Amino acid sequence: ARRASASKRSYYFILHNIDGVGLRNPTAQASLGAMVSHSSTLRGLNAFRLVASVDHVNGPALLWDTMTAAQFRWKWTLVHTHRPYIEELTQSTHTDERSSKVVLRRHLDTEASTEHKAIFTVLASLAPRHTEALQQLAALQANQLVSARKTKDVDSPSSWVEYKALLKQCQQKCVVHADEQLRRFLQELKDHGVVEESAQGASKALSYRIPHSAKTLRDILDFSHSR
């Protein structure tokens, strides 16, 4: 830090996945923000500059409050890789799984299905809010399937949950506060292949479902990042 302050040039740090499991806590983010904002060179520039990538489309809303975001003073660039999520779905030793390794081991040991493994690998790598939104969808979908007594028929119309009903449930459970926030969550879950979207019924109402068995729905409801 002393060398940087005494220099006329800035030091650049490149940080891949600033929203990774080891850095997504407030203390780590506040420390990085303070390092950037409170450093200066002999020319009055920031001595430390940060170049970072964020995986989640709603990462800024999850990572920083207004004060921390102001310290970073980001210049945003949207960069699409246009690559499939093969590595995320097959890499069972991903570092994001550490926080949920007990739950994941139970799921992976008791279910041989590749799709089943993929769902919980994705859940472990996503932010908790995504999981909570998915769990609300799973609860509504499971209730509809039980009511219709068609738990094994995932193609039944009863397996689809209208978006309006899901939004209302998520707002009541304080999972999301705004329509736009839930739409972002669902889009990312859709990108990962965890949920499907369709226009259902005569009214062509926007609806979502988890295209998996009743057992998988129960496992999703039991999943927790804190275990």
Coordinates of C-alpha atoms in Angstrom, one line a residue:
A1 CA 0.0 0.0 0.0
R2 CA 2.9 2.4 0.8
R3 CA 4.6 1.7 -2.5
A4 CA 1.4 2.2 -4.4
S5 CA 0.7 5.6 -2.6
A6 CA 4.3 6.7 -3.4
S7 CA 3.9 5.8 -7.0
K8 CA 2.6 7.8 -9.9
R9 CA 0.9 4.8 -11.5
S10 CA -2.0 2.8 -10.3
Y11 CA -2.1 -1.0 -9.5
Y12 CA -4.7 -3.1 -11.2
F13 CA -6.3 -6.1 -9.6
I14 CA -8.2 -8.6 -11.8
L15 CA -10.8 -10.5 -9.8
H16 CA -12.8 -13.2 -11.5
N17 CA -16.3 -13.9 -10.0
I18 CA -16.5 -11.2 -7.4
D19 CA -19.8 -12.7 -6.4
G20 CA -18.2 -16.1 -5.6
V21 CA -19.0 -17.9 -2.4
G22 CA -15.8 -16.6 -0.6
L23 CA -16.4 -12.9 -1.4
R24 CA -20.2 -12.5 -1.4
N25 CA -20.3 -11.4 2.3
P26 CA -20.6 -7.7 3.3
T27 CA -17.2 -7.6 5.1
A28 CA -15.3 -8.8 2.0
Q29 CA -17.1 -6.4 -0.3
A30 CA -16.7 -3.4 2.1
S31 CA -13.0 -4.1 2.4
L32 CA -12.5 -4.2 -1.4
G33 CA -14.5 -1.0 -1.7
A34 CA -12.5 0.7 0.9
M35 CA -9.2 -0.4 -0.7
V36 CA -10.2 1.2 -4.0
S37 CA -11.8 4.4 -2.7
H38 CA -9.3 5.3 0.1
S39 CA -6.1 4.8 -2.0
S40 CA -4.4 7.5 -4.0
T41 CA -1.2 8.0 -5.9
L42 CA 1.1 11.1 -6.0
R43 CA -1.0 12.3 -8.9
G44 CA -4.2 12.0 -6.9
L45 CA -5.5 9.0 -8.8
N46 CA -6.8 5.8 -7.2
A47 CA -3.7 3.7 -6.3
F48 CA -5.7 0.5 -6.5
R49 CA -8.1 -0.2 -9.3
L50 CA -10.3 -3.3 -9.6
V51 CA -11.3 -5.1 -12.7
A52 CA -13.9 -7.8 -11.8
S53 CA -16.5 -10.1 -13.4
V54 CA -20.0 -10.8 -12.0
D55 CA -21.7 -14.1 -13.0
H56 CA -25.2 -13.4 -11.7
V57 CA -27.3 -10.9 -13.7
N58 CA -28.7 -9.4 -10.5
G59 CA -25.3 -9.5 -8.7
P60 CA -25.2 -5.8 -8.0
A61 CA -28.5 -5.8 -6.2
L62 CA -27.4 -8.8 -4.0
L63 CA -23.8 -7.7 -3.3
W64 CA -23.8 -4.0 -2.5
D65 CA -25.7 -1.3 -0.7
T66 CA -25.6 2.2 -2.0
M67 CA -22.6 3.2 0.0
T68 CA -20.5 0.2 -1.0
A69 CA -21.4 0.6 -4.7
A70 CA -20.4 4.2 -4.5
Q71 CA -16.9 3.3 -3.2
F72 CA -16.3 1.0 -6.2
R73 CA -17.6 3.5 -8.8
W74 CA -17.9 0.7 -11.4
K75 CA -17.9 1.2 -15.1
W76 CA -20.1 -1.6 -16.4
T77 CA -19.6 -3.7 -19.5
L78 CA -22.0 -6.4 -20.4
V79 CA -20.1 -9.5 -21.7
H80 CA -22.0 -12.5 -23.0
T81 CA -20.0 -15.8 -23.3
H82 CA -22.8 -17.4 -25.4
R83 CA -21.6 -20.8 -24.0
P84 CA -23.7 -23.5 -22.5
Y85 CA -23.7 -24.3 -18.8
I86 CA -22.1 -27.7 -19.2
E87 CA -19.3 -27.1 -16.7
E88 CA -21.7 -25.9 -14.1
L89 CA -24.0 -28.9 -14.5
T90 CA -21.2 -31.5 -14.5
Q91 CA -18.6 -30.3 -12.0
S92 CA -19.7 -31.8 -8.7
T93 CA -16.7 -30.3 -6.9
H94 CA -17.5 -26.7 -7.6
T95 CA -16.3 -24.4 -4.8
D96 CA -19.8 -23.0 -4.4
E97 CA -21.0 -26.4 -3.2
R98 CA -19.0 -26.2 0.0
S99 CA -21.8 -24.4 1.8
S100 CA -24.3 -27.1 0.8
K101 CA -22.1 -30.2 0.6
V102 CA -24.0 -32.2 3.1
V103 CA -27.3 -31.7 1.4
L104 CA -25.8 -32.3 -2.1
R105 CA -24.1 -35.6 -1.0
R106 CA -27.5 -36.9 0.2
H107 CA -29.1 -36.0 -3.1
L108 CA -26.3 -37.4 -5.2
D109 CA -26.1 -40.6 -3.3
T110 CA -29.8 -41.4 -3.4
E111 CA -30.6 -40.3 -7.0
A112 CA -28.7 -41.7 -10.1
S113 CA -30.5 -39.3 -12.5
T114 CA -28.1 -36.9 -14.2
E115 CA -30.8 -34.3 -14.4
H116 CA -31.4 -34.6 -10.6
K117 CA -27.7 -34.1 -9.9
A118 CA -27.7 -31.1 -12.3
I119 CA -30.5 -29.3 -10.5
F120 CA -28.8 -29.3 -7.1
T121 CA -25.4 -28.4 -8.5
V122 CA -27.0 -25.4 -10.0
L123 CA -28.8 -24.5 -6.8
A124 CA -25.6 -24.6 -4.8
S125 CA -24.0 -22.1 -7.3
L126 CA -26.9 -19.7 -7.3
A127 CA -27.7 -17.0 -4.8
P128 CA -30.1 -18.0 -1.9
R129 CA -32.8 -15.7 -3.3
H130 CA -33.0 -17.7 -6.5
T131 CA -33.4 -20.9 -4.5
E132 CA -36.2 -19.3 -2.4
A133 CA -38.1 -18.2 -5.5
L134 CA -37.7 -21.7 -6.9
Q135 CA -38.9 -23.2 -3.7
Q136 CA -42.1 -21.1 -3.8
L137 CA -42.7 -22.3 -7.3
A138 CA -42.1 -25.9 -6.2
A139 CA -44.6 -25.5 -3.3
L140 CA -47.3 -24.1 -5.5
Q141 CA -46.7 -26.7 -8.2
A142 CA -46.7 -29.6 -5.7
N143 CA -50.0 -28.4 -4.1
Q144 CA -51.6 -28.2 -7.5
L145 CA -50.4 -31.7 -8.4
V146 CA -51.6 -33.2 -5.2
S147 CA -55.0 -31.5 -5.6
A148 CA -55.3 -33.0 -9.1
R149 CA -54.0 -36.4 -8.0
K150 CA -51.6 -36.5 -10.9
T151 CA -48.3 -36.3 -9.2
K152 CA -46.6 -38.5 -11.8
D153 CA -47.9 -36.6 -14.8
V154 CA -45.6 -33.6 -15.2
D155 CA -47.3 -32.8 -18.5
S156 CA -50.6 -32.2 -16.9
P157 CA -51.9 -28.6 -17.0
S158 CA -52.0 -28.8 -13.2
S159 CA -48.2 -28.8 -13.1
W160 CA -48.1 -25.2 -14.5
V161 CA -48.2 -22.3 -12.0
E162 CA -49.4 -18.9 -13.3
Y163 CA -46.9 -16.1 -12.9
K164 CA -49.3 -13.9 -11.1
A165 CA -49.9 -16.5 -8.4
L166 CA -46.1 -17.1 -8.0
L167 CA -45.4 -13.3 -7.8
K168 CA -48.1 -13.0 -5.1
Q169 CA -46.6 -15.9 -3.1
C170 CA -43.1 -14.6 -3.4
Q171 CA -44.1 -11.1 -2.2
Q172 CA -46.0 -12.5 0.7
K173 CA -43.0 -14.6 1.8
C174 CA -40.7 -11.5 1.3
V175 CA -38.6 -13.3 -1.3
V176 CA -39.0 -10.5 -3.8
H177 CA -40.5 -7.0 -3.6
A178 CA -40.9 -6.1 -7.3
D179 CA -42.1 -7.8 -10.4
E180 CA -38.8 -7.1 -12.3
Q181 CA -36.8 -8.9 -9.6
L182 CA -38.8 -12.1 -9.9
R183 CA -38.6 -12.0 -13.7
R184 CA -34.8 -11.8 -13.5
F185 CA -34.7 -14.8 -11.1
L186 CA -36.9 -16.9 -13.3
Q187 CA -34.9 -15.9 -16.5
E188 CA -31.7 -17.2 -14.9
L189 CA -33.4 -20.4 -13.6
K190 CA -34.7 -20.8 -17.1
D191 CA -31.3 -20.3 -18.6
H192 CA -30.0 -23.1 -16.3
G193 CA -32.8 -25.4 -17.5
V194 CA -34.3 -25.7 -14.0
V195 CA -37.7 -24.1 -14.9
E196 CA -39.9 -23.9 -18.1
E197 CA -42.1 -21.1 -19.3
S198 CA -45.3 -21.4 -21.3
A199 CA -48.6 -19.6 -22.1
Q200 CA -51.3 -21.8 -20.6
G201 CA -55.1 -21.9 -20.8
A202 CA -57.6 -20.1 -22.9
S203 CA -56.2 -16.8 -21.6
K204 CA -52.7 -17.8 -22.5
A205 CA -51.5 -16.7 -19.0
L206 CA -47.7 -16.7 -18.5
S207 CA -46.9 -19.8 -16.4
Y208 CA -43.9 -21.6 -15.1
R209 CA -43.1 -25.1 -13.9
I210 CA -40.3 -27.3 -12.7
P211 CA -40.2 -30.1 -15.3
H212 CA -39.4 -32.9 -12.8
S213 CA -41.0 -35.5 -10.6
A214 CA -42.8 -34.9 -7.3
K215 CA -39.8 -36.4 -5.4
T216 CA -37.5 -33.8 -7.0
L217 CA -40.0 -31.0 -6.0
R218 CA -39.8 -32.3 -2.4
D219 CA -36.0 -32.3 -2.5
I220 CA -36.0 -28.8 -3.8
L221 CA -38.2 -27.7 -0.9
D222 CA -35.8 -29.4 1.6
F223 CA -32.7 -27.8 0.1
S224 CA -30.9 -25.2 2.2
H225 CA -27.7 -23.2 1.5
S226 CA -27.0 -23.1 5.3
R227 CA -26.6 -26.8 5.8

